[in-house]
Short mmCIF file of N, CA, C and O in Angstrom, two decimals:
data_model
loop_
_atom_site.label_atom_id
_atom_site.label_comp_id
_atom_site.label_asym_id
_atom_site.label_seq_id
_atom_site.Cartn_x
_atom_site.Cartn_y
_atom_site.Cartn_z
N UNK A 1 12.95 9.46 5.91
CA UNK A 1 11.67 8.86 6.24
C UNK A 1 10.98 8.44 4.94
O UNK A 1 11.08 9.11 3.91
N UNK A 2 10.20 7.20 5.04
CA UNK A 2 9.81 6.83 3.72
C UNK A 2 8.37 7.28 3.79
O UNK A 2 7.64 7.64 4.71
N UNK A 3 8.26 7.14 2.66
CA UNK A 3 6.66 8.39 1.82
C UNK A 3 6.11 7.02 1.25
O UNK A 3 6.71 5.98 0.97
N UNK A 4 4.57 7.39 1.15
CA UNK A 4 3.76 6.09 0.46
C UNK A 4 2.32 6.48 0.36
O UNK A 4 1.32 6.02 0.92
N UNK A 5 2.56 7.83 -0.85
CA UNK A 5 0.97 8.65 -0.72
C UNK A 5 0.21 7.62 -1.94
O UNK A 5 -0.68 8.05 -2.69
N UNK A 6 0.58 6.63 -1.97
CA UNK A 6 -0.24 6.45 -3.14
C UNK A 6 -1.15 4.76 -2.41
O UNK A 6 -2.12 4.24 -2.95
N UNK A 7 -0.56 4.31 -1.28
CA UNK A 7 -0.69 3.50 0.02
C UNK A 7 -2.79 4.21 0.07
O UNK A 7 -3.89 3.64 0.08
N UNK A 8 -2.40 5.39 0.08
CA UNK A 8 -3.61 5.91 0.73
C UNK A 8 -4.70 5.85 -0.54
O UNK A 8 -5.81 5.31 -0.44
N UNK A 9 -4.31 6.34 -1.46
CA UNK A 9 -5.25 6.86 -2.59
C UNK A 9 -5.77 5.52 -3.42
O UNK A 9 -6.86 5.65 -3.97
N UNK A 10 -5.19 4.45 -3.54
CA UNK A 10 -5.30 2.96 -3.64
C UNK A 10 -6.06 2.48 -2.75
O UNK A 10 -6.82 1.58 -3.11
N UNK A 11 -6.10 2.97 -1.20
CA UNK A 11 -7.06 2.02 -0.76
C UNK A 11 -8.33 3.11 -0.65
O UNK A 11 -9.44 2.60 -0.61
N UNK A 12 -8.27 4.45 -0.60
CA UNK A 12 -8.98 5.38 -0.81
C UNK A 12 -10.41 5.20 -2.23
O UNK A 12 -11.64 5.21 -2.21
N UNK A 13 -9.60 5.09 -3.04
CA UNK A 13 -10.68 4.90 -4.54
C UNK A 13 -10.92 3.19 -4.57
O UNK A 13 -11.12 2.76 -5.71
N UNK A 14 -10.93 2.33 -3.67
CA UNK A 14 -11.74 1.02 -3.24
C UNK A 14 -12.63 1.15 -1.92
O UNK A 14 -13.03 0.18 -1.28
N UNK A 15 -12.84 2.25 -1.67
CA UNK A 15 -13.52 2.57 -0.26
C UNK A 15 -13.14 1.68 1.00
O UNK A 15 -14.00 1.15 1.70
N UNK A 16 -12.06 1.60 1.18
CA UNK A 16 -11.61 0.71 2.28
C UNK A 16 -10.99 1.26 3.41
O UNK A 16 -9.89 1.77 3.21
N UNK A 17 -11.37 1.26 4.38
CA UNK A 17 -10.63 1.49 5.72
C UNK A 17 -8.71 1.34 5.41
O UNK A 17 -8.03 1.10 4.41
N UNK A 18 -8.43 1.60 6.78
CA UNK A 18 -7.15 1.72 7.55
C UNK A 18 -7.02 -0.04 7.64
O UNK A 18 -6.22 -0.87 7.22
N UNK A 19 -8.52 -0.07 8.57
CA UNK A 19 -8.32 -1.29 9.12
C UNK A 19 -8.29 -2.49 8.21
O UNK A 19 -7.50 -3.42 8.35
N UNK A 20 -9.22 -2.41 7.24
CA UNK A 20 -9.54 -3.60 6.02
C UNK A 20 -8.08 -3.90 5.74
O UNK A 20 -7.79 -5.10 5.71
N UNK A 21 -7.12 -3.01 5.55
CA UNK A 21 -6.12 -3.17 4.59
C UNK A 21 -5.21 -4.22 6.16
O UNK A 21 -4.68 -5.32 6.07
N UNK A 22 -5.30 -3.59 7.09
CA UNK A 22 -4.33 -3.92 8.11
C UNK A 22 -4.72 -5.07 8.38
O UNK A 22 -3.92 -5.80 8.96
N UNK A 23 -6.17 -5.62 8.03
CA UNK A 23 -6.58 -7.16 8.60
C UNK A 23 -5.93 -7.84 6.80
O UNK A 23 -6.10 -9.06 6.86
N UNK A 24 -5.56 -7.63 5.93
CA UNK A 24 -5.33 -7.98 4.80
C UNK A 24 -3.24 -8.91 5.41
O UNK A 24 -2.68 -10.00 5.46
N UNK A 25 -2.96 -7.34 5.74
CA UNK A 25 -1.55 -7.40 6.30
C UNK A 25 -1.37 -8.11 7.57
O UNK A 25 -0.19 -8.32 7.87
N UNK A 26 -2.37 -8.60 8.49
CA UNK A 26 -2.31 -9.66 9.59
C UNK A 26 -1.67 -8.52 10.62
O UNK A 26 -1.16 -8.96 11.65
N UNK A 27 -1.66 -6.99 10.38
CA UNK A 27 -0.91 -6.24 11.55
C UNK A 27 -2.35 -5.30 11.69
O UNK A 27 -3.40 -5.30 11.05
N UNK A 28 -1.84 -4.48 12.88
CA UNK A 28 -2.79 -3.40 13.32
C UNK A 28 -3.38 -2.24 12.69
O UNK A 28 -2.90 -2.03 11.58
N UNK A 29 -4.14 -1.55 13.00
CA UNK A 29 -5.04 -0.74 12.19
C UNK A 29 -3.33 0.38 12.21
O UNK A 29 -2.66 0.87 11.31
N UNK A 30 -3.18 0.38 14.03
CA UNK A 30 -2.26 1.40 14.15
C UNK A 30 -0.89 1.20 13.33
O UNK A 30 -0.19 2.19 13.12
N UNK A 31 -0.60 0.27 13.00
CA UNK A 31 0.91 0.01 12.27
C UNK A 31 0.72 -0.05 11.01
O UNK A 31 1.75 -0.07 10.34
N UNK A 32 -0.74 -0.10 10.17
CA UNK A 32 -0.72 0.07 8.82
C UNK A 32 -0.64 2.03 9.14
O UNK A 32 0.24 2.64 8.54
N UNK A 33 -1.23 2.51 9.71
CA UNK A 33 -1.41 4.09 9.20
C UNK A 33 0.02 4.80 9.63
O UNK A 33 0.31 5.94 9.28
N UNK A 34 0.97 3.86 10.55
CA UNK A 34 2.56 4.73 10.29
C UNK A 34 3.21 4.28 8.92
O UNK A 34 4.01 4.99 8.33
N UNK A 35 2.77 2.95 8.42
CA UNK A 35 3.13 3.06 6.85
C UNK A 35 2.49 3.93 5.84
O UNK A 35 3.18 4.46 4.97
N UNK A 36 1.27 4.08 5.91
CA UNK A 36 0.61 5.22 5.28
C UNK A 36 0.97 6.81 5.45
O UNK A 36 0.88 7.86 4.81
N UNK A 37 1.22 6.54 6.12
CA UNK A 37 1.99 8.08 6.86
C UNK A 37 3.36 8.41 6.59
O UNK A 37 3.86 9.50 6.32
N UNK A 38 3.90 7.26 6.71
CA UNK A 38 5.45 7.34 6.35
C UNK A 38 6.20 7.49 7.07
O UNK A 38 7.32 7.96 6.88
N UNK A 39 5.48 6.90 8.62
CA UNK A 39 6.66 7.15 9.69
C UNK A 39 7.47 5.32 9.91
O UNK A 39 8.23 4.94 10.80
N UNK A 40 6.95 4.61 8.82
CA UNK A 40 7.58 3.50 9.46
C UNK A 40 7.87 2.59 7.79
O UNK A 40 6.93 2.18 7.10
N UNK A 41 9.14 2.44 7.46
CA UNK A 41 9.04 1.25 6.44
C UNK A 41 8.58 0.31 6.20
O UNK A 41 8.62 -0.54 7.08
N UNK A 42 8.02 0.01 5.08
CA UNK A 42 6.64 -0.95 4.91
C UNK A 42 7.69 -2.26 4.29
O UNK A 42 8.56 -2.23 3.43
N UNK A 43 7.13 -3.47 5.21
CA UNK A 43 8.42 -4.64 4.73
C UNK A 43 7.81 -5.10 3.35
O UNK A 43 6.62 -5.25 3.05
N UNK A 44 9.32 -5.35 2.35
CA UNK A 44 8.58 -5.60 1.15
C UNK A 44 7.82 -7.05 0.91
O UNK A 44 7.71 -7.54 -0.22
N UNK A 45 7.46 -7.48 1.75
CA UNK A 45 5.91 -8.53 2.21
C UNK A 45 4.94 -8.33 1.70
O UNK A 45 4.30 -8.84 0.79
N UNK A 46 4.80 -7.07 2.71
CA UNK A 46 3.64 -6.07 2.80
C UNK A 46 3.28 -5.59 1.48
O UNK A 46 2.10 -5.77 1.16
N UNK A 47 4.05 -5.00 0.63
CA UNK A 47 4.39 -4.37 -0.31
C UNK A 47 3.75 -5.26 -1.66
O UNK A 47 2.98 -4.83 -2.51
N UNK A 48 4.48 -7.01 -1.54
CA UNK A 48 3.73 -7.68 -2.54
C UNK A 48 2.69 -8.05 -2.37
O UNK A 48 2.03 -8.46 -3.33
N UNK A 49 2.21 -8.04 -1.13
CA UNK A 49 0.90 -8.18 -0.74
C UNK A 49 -0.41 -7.12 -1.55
O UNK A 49 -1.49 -7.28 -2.13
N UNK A 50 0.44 -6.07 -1.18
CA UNK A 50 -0.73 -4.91 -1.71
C UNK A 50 -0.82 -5.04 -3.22
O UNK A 50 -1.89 -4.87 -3.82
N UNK A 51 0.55 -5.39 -3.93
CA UNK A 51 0.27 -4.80 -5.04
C UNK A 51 -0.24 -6.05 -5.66
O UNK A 51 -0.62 -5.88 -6.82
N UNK A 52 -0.34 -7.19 -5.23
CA UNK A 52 -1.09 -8.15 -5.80
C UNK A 52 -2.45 -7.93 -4.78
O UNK A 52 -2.57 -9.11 -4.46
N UNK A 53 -3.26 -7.42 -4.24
CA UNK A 53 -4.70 -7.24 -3.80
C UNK A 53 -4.58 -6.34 -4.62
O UNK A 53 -4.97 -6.82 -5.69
N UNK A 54 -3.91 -4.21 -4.93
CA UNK A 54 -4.11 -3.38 -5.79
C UNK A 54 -4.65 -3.77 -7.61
O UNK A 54 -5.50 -3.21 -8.30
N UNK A 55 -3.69 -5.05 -7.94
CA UNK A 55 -3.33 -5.53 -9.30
C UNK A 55 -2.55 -3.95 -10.17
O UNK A 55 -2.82 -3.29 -11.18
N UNK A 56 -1.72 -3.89 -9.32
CA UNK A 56 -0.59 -3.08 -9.98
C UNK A 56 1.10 -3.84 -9.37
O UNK A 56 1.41 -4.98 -9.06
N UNK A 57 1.98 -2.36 -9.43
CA UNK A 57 3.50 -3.48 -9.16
C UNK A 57 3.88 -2.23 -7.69
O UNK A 57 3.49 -1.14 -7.28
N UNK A 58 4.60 -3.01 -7.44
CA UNK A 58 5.14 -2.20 -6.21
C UNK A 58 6.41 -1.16 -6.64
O UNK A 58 7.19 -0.61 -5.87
N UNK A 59 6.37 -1.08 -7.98
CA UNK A 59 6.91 0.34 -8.22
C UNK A 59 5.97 1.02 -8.77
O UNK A 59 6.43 1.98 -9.39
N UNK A 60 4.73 0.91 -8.83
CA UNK A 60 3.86 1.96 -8.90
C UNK A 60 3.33 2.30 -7.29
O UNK A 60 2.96 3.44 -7.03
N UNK A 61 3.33 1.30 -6.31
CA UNK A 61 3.35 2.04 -4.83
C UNK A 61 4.32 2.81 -4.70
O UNK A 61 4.21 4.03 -4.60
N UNK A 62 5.23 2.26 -4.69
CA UNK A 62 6.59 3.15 -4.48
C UNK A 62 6.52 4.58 -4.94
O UNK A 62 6.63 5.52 -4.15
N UNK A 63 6.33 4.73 -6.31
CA UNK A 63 6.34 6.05 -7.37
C UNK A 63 7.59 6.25 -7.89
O UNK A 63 8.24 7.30 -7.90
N UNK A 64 7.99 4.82 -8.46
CA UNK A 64 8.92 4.51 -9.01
C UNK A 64 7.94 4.92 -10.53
O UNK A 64 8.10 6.01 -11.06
N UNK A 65 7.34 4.31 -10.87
CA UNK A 65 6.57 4.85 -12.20
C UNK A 65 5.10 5.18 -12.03
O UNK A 65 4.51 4.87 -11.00
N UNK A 66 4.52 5.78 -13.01
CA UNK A 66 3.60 6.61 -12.78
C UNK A 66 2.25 5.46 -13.93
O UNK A 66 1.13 5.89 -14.18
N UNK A 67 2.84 3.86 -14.51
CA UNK A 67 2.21 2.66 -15.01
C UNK A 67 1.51 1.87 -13.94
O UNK A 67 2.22 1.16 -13.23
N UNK A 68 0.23 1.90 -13.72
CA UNK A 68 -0.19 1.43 -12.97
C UNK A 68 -0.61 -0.20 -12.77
O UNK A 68 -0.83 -1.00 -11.87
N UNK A 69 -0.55 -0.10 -14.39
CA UNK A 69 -0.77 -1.85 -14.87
C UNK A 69 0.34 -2.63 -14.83
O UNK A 69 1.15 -2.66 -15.76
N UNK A 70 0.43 -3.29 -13.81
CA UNK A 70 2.19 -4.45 -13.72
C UNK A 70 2.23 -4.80 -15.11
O UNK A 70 1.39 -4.70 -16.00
N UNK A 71 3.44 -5.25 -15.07
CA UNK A 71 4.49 -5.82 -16.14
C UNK A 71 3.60 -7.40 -15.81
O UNK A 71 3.27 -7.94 -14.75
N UNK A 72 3.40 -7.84 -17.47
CA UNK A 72 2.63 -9.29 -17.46
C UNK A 72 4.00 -10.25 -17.10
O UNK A 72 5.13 -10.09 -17.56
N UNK A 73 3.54 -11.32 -16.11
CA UNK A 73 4.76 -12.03 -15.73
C UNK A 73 4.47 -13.39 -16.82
O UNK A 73 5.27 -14.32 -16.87
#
């Protein structure tokens, strides 16, 4: 099962809902919080989506690294 505690704490320290993020993602309040939760794989869409609204990389969602500032493209 995939994990994505950092899904939460990202939109957590911007004071943003479940829902804000899920109207961001064009899906439901309920299908963003099984990605937050980790009961459902988050398509990597979704994924560049966030981390370009976050302005980090989607291996700092992941917790692939612990650099929160993307690599300058």
């Amino acid at each position: 099962m995939p994990h994505y505690p950092r899904l939460k704490d990202l939109r957590e320290d911007r004071d943003l809902t479940q829902s804000n993020i899920a109207e961001l993602l064009f899906i439901t309040q309920q299908q963003y919080s099984l990605y937050e939760r980790g009961y459902r794989d988050i398509p990597s869409s979704a994924l560049i989506t966030l981390a370009d609204f976050y302005h980090t990389s989607v291996d700092y969602i992941l917790g692939r690294t612990d650099e929160i500032k993307p690599i300058n493209k």
